[in-house]
Short mmCIF file of C-alpha atoms (C1' of nucleotides) in Angstrom, two decimals:
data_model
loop_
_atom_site.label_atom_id
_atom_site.label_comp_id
_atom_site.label_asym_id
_atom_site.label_seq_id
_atom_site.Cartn_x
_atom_site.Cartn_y
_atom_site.Cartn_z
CA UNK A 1 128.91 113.80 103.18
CA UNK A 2 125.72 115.96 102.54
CA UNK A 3 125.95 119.79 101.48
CA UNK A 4 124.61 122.48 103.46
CA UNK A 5 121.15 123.67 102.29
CA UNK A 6 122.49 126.69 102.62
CA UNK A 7 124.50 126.29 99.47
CA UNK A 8 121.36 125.53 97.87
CA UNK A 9 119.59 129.27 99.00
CA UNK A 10 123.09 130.75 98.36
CA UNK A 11 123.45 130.47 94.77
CA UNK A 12 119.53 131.15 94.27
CA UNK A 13 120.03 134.29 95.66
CA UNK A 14 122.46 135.21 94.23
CA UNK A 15 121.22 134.18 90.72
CA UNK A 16 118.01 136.45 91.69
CA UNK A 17 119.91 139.37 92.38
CA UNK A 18 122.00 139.32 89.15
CA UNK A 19 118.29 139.99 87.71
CA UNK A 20 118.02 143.43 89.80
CA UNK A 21 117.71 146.49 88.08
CA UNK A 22 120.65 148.74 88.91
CA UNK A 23 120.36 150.88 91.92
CA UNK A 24 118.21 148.57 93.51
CA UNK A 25 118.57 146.29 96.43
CA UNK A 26 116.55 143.00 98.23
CA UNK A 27 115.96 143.25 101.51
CA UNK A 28 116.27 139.44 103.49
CA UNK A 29 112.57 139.03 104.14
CA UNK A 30 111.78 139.43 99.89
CA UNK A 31 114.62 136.79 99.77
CA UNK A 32 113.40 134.65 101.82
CA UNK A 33 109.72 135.15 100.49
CA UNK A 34 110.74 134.79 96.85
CA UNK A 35 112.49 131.41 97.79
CA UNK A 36 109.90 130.13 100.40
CA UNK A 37 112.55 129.74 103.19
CA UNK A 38 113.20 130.96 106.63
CA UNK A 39 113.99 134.42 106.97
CA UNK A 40 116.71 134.76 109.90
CA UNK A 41 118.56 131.62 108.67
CA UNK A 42 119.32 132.90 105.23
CA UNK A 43 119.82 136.00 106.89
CA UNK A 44 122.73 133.79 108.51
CA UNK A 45 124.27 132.64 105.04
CA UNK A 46 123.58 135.63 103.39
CA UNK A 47 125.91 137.73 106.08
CA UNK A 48 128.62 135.10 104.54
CA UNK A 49 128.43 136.14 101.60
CA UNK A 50 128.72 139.88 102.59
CA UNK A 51 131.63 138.93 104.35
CA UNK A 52 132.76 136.95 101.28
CA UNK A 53 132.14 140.71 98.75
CA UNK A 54 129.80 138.55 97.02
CA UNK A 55 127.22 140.77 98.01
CA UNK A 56 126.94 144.21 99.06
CA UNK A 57 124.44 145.49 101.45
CA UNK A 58 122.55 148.82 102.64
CA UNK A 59 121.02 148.91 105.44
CA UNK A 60 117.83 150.96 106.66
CA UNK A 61 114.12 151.84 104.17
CA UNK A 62 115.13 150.91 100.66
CA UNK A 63 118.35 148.83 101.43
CA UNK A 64 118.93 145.28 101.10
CA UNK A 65 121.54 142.63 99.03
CA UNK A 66 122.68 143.42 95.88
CA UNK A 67 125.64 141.57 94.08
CA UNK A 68 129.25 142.64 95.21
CA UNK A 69 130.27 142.36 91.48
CA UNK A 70 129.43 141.32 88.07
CA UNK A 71 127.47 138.09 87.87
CA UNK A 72 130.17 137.76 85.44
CA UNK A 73 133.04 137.15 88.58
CA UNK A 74 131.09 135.43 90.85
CA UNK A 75 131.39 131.26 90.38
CA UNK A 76 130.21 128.74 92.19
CA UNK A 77 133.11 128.26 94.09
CA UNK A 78 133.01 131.66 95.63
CA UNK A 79 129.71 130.41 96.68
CA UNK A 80 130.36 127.19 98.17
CA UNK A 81 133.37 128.71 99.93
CA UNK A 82 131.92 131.64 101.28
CA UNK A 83 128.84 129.51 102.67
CA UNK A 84 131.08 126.29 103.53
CA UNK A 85 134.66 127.29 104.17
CA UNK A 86 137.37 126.64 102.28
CA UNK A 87 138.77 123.37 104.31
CA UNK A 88 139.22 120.49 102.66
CA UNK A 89 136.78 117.75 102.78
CA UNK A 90 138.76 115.02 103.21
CA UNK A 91 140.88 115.79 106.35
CA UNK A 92 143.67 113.78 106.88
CA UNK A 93 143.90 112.92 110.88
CA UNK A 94 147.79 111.69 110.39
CA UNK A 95 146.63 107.99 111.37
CA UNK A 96 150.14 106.62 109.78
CA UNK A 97 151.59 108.28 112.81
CA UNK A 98 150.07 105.90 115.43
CA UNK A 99 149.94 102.25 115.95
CA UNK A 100 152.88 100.18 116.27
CA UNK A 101 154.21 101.05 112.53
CA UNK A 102 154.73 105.08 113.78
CA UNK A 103 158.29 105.75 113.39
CA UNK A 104 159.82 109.33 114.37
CA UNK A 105 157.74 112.73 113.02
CA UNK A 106 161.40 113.21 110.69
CA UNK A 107 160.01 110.20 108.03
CA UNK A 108 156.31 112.28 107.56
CA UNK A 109 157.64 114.72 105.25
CA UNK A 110 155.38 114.58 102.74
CA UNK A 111 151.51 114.76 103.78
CA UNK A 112 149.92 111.10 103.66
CA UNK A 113 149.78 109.68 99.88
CA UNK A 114 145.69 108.74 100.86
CA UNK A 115 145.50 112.27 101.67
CA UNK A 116 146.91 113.81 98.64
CA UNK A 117 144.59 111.41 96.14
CA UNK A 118 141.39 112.83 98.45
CA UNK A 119 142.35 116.48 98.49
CA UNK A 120 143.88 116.41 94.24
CA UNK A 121 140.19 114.59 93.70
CA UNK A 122 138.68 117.99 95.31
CA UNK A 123 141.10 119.73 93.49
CA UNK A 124 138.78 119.09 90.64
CA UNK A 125 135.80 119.32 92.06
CA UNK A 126 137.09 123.65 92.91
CA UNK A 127 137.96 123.62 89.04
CA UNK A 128 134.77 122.90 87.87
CA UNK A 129 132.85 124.94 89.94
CA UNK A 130 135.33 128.06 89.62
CA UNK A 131 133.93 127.45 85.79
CA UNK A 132 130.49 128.08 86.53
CA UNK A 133 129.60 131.37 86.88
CA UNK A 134 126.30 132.96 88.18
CA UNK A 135 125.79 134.89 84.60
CA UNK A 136 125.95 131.62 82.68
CA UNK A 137 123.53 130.21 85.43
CA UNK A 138 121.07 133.04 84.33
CA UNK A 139 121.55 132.99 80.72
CA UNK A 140 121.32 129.36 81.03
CA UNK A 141 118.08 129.52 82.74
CA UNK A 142 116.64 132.43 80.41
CA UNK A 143 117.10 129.77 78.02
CA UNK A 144 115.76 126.71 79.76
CA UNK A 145 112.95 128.32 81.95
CA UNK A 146 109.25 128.43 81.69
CA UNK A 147 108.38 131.81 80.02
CA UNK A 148 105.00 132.02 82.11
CA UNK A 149 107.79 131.55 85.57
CA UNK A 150 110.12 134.10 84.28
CA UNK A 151 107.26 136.39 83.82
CA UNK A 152 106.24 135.58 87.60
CA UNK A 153 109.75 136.30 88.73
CA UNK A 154 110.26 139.57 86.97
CA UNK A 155 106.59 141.27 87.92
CA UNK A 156 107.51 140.24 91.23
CA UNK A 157 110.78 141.59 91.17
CA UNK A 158 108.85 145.21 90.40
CA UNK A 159 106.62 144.82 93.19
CA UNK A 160 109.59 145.37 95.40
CA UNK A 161 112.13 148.01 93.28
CA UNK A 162 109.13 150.03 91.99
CA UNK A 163 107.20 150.49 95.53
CA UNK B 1 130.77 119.65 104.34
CA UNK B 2 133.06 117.11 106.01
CA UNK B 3 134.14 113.69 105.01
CA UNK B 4 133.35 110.50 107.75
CA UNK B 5 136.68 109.93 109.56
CA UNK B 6 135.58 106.56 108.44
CA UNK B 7 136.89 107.09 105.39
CA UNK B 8 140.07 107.46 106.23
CA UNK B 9 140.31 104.37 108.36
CA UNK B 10 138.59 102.43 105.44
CA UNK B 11 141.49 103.58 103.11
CA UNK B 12 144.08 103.22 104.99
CA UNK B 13 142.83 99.62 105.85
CA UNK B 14 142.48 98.66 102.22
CA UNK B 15 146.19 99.58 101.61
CA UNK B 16 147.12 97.10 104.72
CA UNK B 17 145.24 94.21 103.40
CA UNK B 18 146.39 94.58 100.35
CA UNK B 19 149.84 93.66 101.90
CA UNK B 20 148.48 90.26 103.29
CA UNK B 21 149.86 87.25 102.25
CA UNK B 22 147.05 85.33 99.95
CA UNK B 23 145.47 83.02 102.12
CA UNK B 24 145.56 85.35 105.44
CA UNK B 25 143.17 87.72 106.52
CA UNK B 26 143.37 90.11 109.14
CA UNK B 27 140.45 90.47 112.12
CA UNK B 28 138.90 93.88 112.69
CA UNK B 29 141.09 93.86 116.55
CA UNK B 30 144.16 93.69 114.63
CA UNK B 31 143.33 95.98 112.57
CA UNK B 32 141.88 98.86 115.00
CA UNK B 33 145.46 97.90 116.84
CA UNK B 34 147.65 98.73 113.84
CA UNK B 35 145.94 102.22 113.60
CA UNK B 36 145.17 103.01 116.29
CA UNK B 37 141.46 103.73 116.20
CA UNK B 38 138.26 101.76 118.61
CA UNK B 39 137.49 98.47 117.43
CA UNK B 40 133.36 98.46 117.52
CA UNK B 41 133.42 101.56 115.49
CA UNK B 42 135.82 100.18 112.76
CA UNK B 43 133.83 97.17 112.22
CA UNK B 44 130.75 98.86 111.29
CA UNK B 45 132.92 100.73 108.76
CA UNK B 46 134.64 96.98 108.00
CA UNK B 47 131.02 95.50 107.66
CA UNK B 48 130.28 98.58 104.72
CA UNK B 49 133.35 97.50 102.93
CA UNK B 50 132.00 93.80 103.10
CA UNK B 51 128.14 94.50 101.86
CA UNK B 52 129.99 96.45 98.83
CA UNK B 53 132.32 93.13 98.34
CA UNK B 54 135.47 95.42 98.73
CA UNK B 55 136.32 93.15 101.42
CA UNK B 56 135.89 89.52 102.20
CA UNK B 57 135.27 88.01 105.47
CA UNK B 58 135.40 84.31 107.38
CA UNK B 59 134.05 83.56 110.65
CA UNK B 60 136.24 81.84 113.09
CA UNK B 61 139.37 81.39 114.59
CA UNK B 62 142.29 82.35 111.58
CA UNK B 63 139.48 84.74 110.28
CA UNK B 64 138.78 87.94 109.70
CA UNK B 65 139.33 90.91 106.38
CA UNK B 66 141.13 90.39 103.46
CA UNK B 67 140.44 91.99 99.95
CA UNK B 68 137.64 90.97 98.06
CA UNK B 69 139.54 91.14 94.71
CA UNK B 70 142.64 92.39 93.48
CA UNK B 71 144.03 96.15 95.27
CA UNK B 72 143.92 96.65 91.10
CA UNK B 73 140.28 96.79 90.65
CA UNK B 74 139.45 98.86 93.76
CA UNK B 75 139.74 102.28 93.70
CA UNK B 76 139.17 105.21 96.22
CA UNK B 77 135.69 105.57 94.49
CA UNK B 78 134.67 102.15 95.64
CA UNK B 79 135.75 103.03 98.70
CA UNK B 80 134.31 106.32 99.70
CA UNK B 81 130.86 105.03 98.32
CA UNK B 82 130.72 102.26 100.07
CA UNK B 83 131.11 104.10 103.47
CA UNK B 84 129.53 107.06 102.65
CA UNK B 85 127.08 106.17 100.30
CA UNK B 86 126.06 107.16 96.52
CA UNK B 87 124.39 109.95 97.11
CA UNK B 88 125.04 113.49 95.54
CA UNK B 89 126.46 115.67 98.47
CA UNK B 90 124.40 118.59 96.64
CA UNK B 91 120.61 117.53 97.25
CA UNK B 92 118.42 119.88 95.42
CA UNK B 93 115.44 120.65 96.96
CA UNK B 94 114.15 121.57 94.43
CA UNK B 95 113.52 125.48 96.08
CA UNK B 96 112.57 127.48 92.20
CA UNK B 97 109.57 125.05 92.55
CA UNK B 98 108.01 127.27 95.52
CA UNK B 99 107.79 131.14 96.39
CA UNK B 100 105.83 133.40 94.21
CA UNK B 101 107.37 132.51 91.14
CA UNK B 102 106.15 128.69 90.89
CA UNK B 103 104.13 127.43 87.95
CA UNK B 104 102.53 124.08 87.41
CA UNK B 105 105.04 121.18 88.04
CA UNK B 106 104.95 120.57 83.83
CA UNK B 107 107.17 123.00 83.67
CA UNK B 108 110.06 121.38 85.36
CA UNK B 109 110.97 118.53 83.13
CA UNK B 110 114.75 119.38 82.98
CA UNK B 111 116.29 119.18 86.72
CA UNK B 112 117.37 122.50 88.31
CA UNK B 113 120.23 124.27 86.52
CA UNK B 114 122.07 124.71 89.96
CA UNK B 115 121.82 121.39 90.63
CA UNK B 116 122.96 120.02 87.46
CA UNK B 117 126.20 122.41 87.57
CA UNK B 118 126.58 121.11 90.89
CA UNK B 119 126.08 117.40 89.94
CA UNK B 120 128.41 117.83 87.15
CA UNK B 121 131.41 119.28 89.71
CA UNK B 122 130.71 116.39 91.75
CA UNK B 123 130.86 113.83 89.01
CA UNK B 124 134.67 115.54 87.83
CA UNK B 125 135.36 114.41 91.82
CA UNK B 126 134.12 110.96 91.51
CA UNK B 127 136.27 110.80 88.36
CA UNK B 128 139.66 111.63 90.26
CA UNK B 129 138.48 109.22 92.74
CA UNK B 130 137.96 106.27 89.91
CA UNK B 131 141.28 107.11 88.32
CA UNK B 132 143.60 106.03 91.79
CA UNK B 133 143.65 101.96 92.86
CA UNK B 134 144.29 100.96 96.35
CA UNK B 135 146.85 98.98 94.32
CA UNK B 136 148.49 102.68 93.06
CA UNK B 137 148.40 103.97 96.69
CA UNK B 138 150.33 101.20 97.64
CA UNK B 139 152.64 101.00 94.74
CA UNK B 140 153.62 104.96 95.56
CA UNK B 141 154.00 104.29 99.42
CA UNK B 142 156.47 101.84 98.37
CA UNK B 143 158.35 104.50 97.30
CA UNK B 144 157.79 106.84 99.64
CA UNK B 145 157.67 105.84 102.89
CA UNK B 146 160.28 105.67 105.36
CA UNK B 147 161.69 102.00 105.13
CA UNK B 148 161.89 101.53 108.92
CA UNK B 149 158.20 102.04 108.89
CA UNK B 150 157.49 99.63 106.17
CA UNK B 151 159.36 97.13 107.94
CA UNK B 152 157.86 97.76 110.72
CA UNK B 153 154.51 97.06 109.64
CA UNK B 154 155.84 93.90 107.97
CA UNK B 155 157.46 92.44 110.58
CA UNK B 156 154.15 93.28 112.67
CA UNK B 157 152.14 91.68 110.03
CA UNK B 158 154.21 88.27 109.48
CA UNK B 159 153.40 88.56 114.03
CA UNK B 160 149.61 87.50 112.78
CA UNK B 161 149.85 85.77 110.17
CA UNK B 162 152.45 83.69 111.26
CA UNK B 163 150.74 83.18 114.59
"C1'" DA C 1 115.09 164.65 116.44
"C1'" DT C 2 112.04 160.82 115.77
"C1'" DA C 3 110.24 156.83 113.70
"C1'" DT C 4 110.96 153.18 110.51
"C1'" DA C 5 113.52 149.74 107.96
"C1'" DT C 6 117.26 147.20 107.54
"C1'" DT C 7 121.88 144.46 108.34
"C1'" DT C 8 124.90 142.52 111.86
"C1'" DG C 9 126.47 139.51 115.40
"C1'" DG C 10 125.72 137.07 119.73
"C1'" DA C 11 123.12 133.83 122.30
"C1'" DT C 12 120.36 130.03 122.48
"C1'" DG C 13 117.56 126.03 121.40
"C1'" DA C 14 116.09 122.11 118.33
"C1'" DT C 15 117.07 118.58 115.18
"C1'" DA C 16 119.99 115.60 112.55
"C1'" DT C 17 124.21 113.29 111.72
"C1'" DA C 18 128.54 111.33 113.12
"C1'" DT C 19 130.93 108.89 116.48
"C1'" DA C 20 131.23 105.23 119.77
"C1'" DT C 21 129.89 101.27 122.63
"C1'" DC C 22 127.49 97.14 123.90
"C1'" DC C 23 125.21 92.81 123.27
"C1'" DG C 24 123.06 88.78 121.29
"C1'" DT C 25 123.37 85.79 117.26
"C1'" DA C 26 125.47 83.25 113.57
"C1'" DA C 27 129.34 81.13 111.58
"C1'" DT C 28 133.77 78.76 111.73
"C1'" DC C 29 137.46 76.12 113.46
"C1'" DA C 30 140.05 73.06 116.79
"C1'" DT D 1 132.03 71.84 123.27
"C1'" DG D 2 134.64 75.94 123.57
"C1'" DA D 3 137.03 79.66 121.47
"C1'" DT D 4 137.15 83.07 117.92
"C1'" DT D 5 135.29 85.94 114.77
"C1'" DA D 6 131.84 88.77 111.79
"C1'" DC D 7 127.20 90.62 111.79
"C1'" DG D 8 123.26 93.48 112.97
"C1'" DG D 9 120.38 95.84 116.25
"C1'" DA D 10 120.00 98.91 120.04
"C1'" DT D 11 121.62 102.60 122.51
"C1'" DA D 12 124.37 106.43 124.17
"C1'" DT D 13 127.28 110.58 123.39
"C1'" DA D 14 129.30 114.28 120.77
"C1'" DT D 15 129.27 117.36 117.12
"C1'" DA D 16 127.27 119.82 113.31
"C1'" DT D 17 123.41 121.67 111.05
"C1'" DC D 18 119.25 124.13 111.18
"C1'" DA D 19 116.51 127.68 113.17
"C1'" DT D 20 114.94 131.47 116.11
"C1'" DC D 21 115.31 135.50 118.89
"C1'" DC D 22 117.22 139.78 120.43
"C1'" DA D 23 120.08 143.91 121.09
"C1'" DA D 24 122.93 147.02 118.57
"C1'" DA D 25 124.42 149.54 114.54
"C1'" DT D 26 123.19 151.95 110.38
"C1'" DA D 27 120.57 154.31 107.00
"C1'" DT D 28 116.41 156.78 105.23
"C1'" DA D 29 112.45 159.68 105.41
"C1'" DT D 30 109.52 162.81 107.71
#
DNA sequence: ATATATTTGGATGATATATATCCGTAATCA
DNA sequence: TGATTACGGATATATATCATCCAAATATAT
């Protein structure tokens, strides 16, 4: 069960446009420059997160991604879903129901005991990601982060709002 | 991100042996036959379970699976790592390492934030996991399931072993 | 208006992973 | 010896992920 790489570029983004001045937007090829990946297939995940309002776009000269909302209200979860989907991992194919133990649909009231351990174990995986949010991502890397790469990011950054 | 329907068959076998007389094992035909799934692909799945020791085997006529220790000391954990592996489904790649804001590798001693938030959800879902025995799952079909379909499967059971 | 920059969505191809089957070998039992 | 069974390697097929390209829509500036 691997993750999209997707994911991954998702929630980088997103933690690089929380450091945006206002006004200002990132176009998909700065994106994808910035994080060294390819351009039309973030392009692809970042459209989900449009779709998702976790970012807002402009399009033509000056336009680009900017968050949909306070880094504040976006968690990791709105992430994952927007990128992923919001089916359940575990997906329960009803294999009580064949064999020669099946009795009639009337006894499968309740979904499949196996199933509801799986799906109440991703239960908590949701809750701790709806915890994290993309502003305690930042402050957390302010804190963590090489100075010197911080400095890198942010003269960077002005490269693109200021020209 | 989608779970191996292997999983599900590796469960759900688990609970069935762990209704096997002592002394009796089951052989990967009859159990492909009792779910209702293809035999060659089960026994790879069967042959994970073994390598992990969730699941002993013997050779021969009268052989076949039975658990390799009690349903008590097995949980879903076990289980889903031993078919799907221990790997983290998020794989950081480790992306604020390239792009214009890179420094010199010293300065990534702690892992990536992202990835550690993303660890961290995962290891709340392994926990879950941990918490529920095979030896639960069975304990609460016992209460739920229809009993024509428990005897059912007993009857069809005592058809092997008794054989 | 025209040219430029940008997102959007559809179509398509490439690569990787999951699913499934087959076969030869080893082990076990009667 | 013959039957039964697990095991592991090889291979085939299906599906999902990864990636690219293009036409259309939209916005800005001149």
């Amino acid at each position: 069960m691997k993750m999209s790489e997707g994911i991954e570029w998702a929630i980088h983004c997103c933690t690089l446009l929380a450091a945006l001045p206002e006004g200002t937007a990132l176009p998909v090829g700065r994106l994808s420059e910035f994080h060294d990946v390819p351009k039309d297939y973030l392009a692809k995940h970042l459209q989900s997160l449009s779709r998702a309002g976790i970012v807002q776009t402009t399009r033509g000269p000056g336009g680009g991604y900017r968050l949909g909302r306070p880094a504040e209200r976006i968690t990791l979860l709105d992430v994952v879903e927007a990128i992923d989907g919001k089916d359940p991992c575990f997906q329960c194919t009803e294999i009580r129901r064949r064999g020669p133990s099946a009795v009639g649909a009337a006894a499968y009231k309740k979904p499949c005991g196996i199933a509801r351990a799986m799906w109440s174990a991703e239960a908590a995986w949701r809750r701790e990601l709806q915890k994290v949010t993309i502003a305690a991502l930042v402050a957390q890397a302010a804190e963590e982060v090489d100075p010197k790469q911080i400095e890198k990011s942010i003269s960077w950054l002005e490269r693109t709002t200021g020209g």
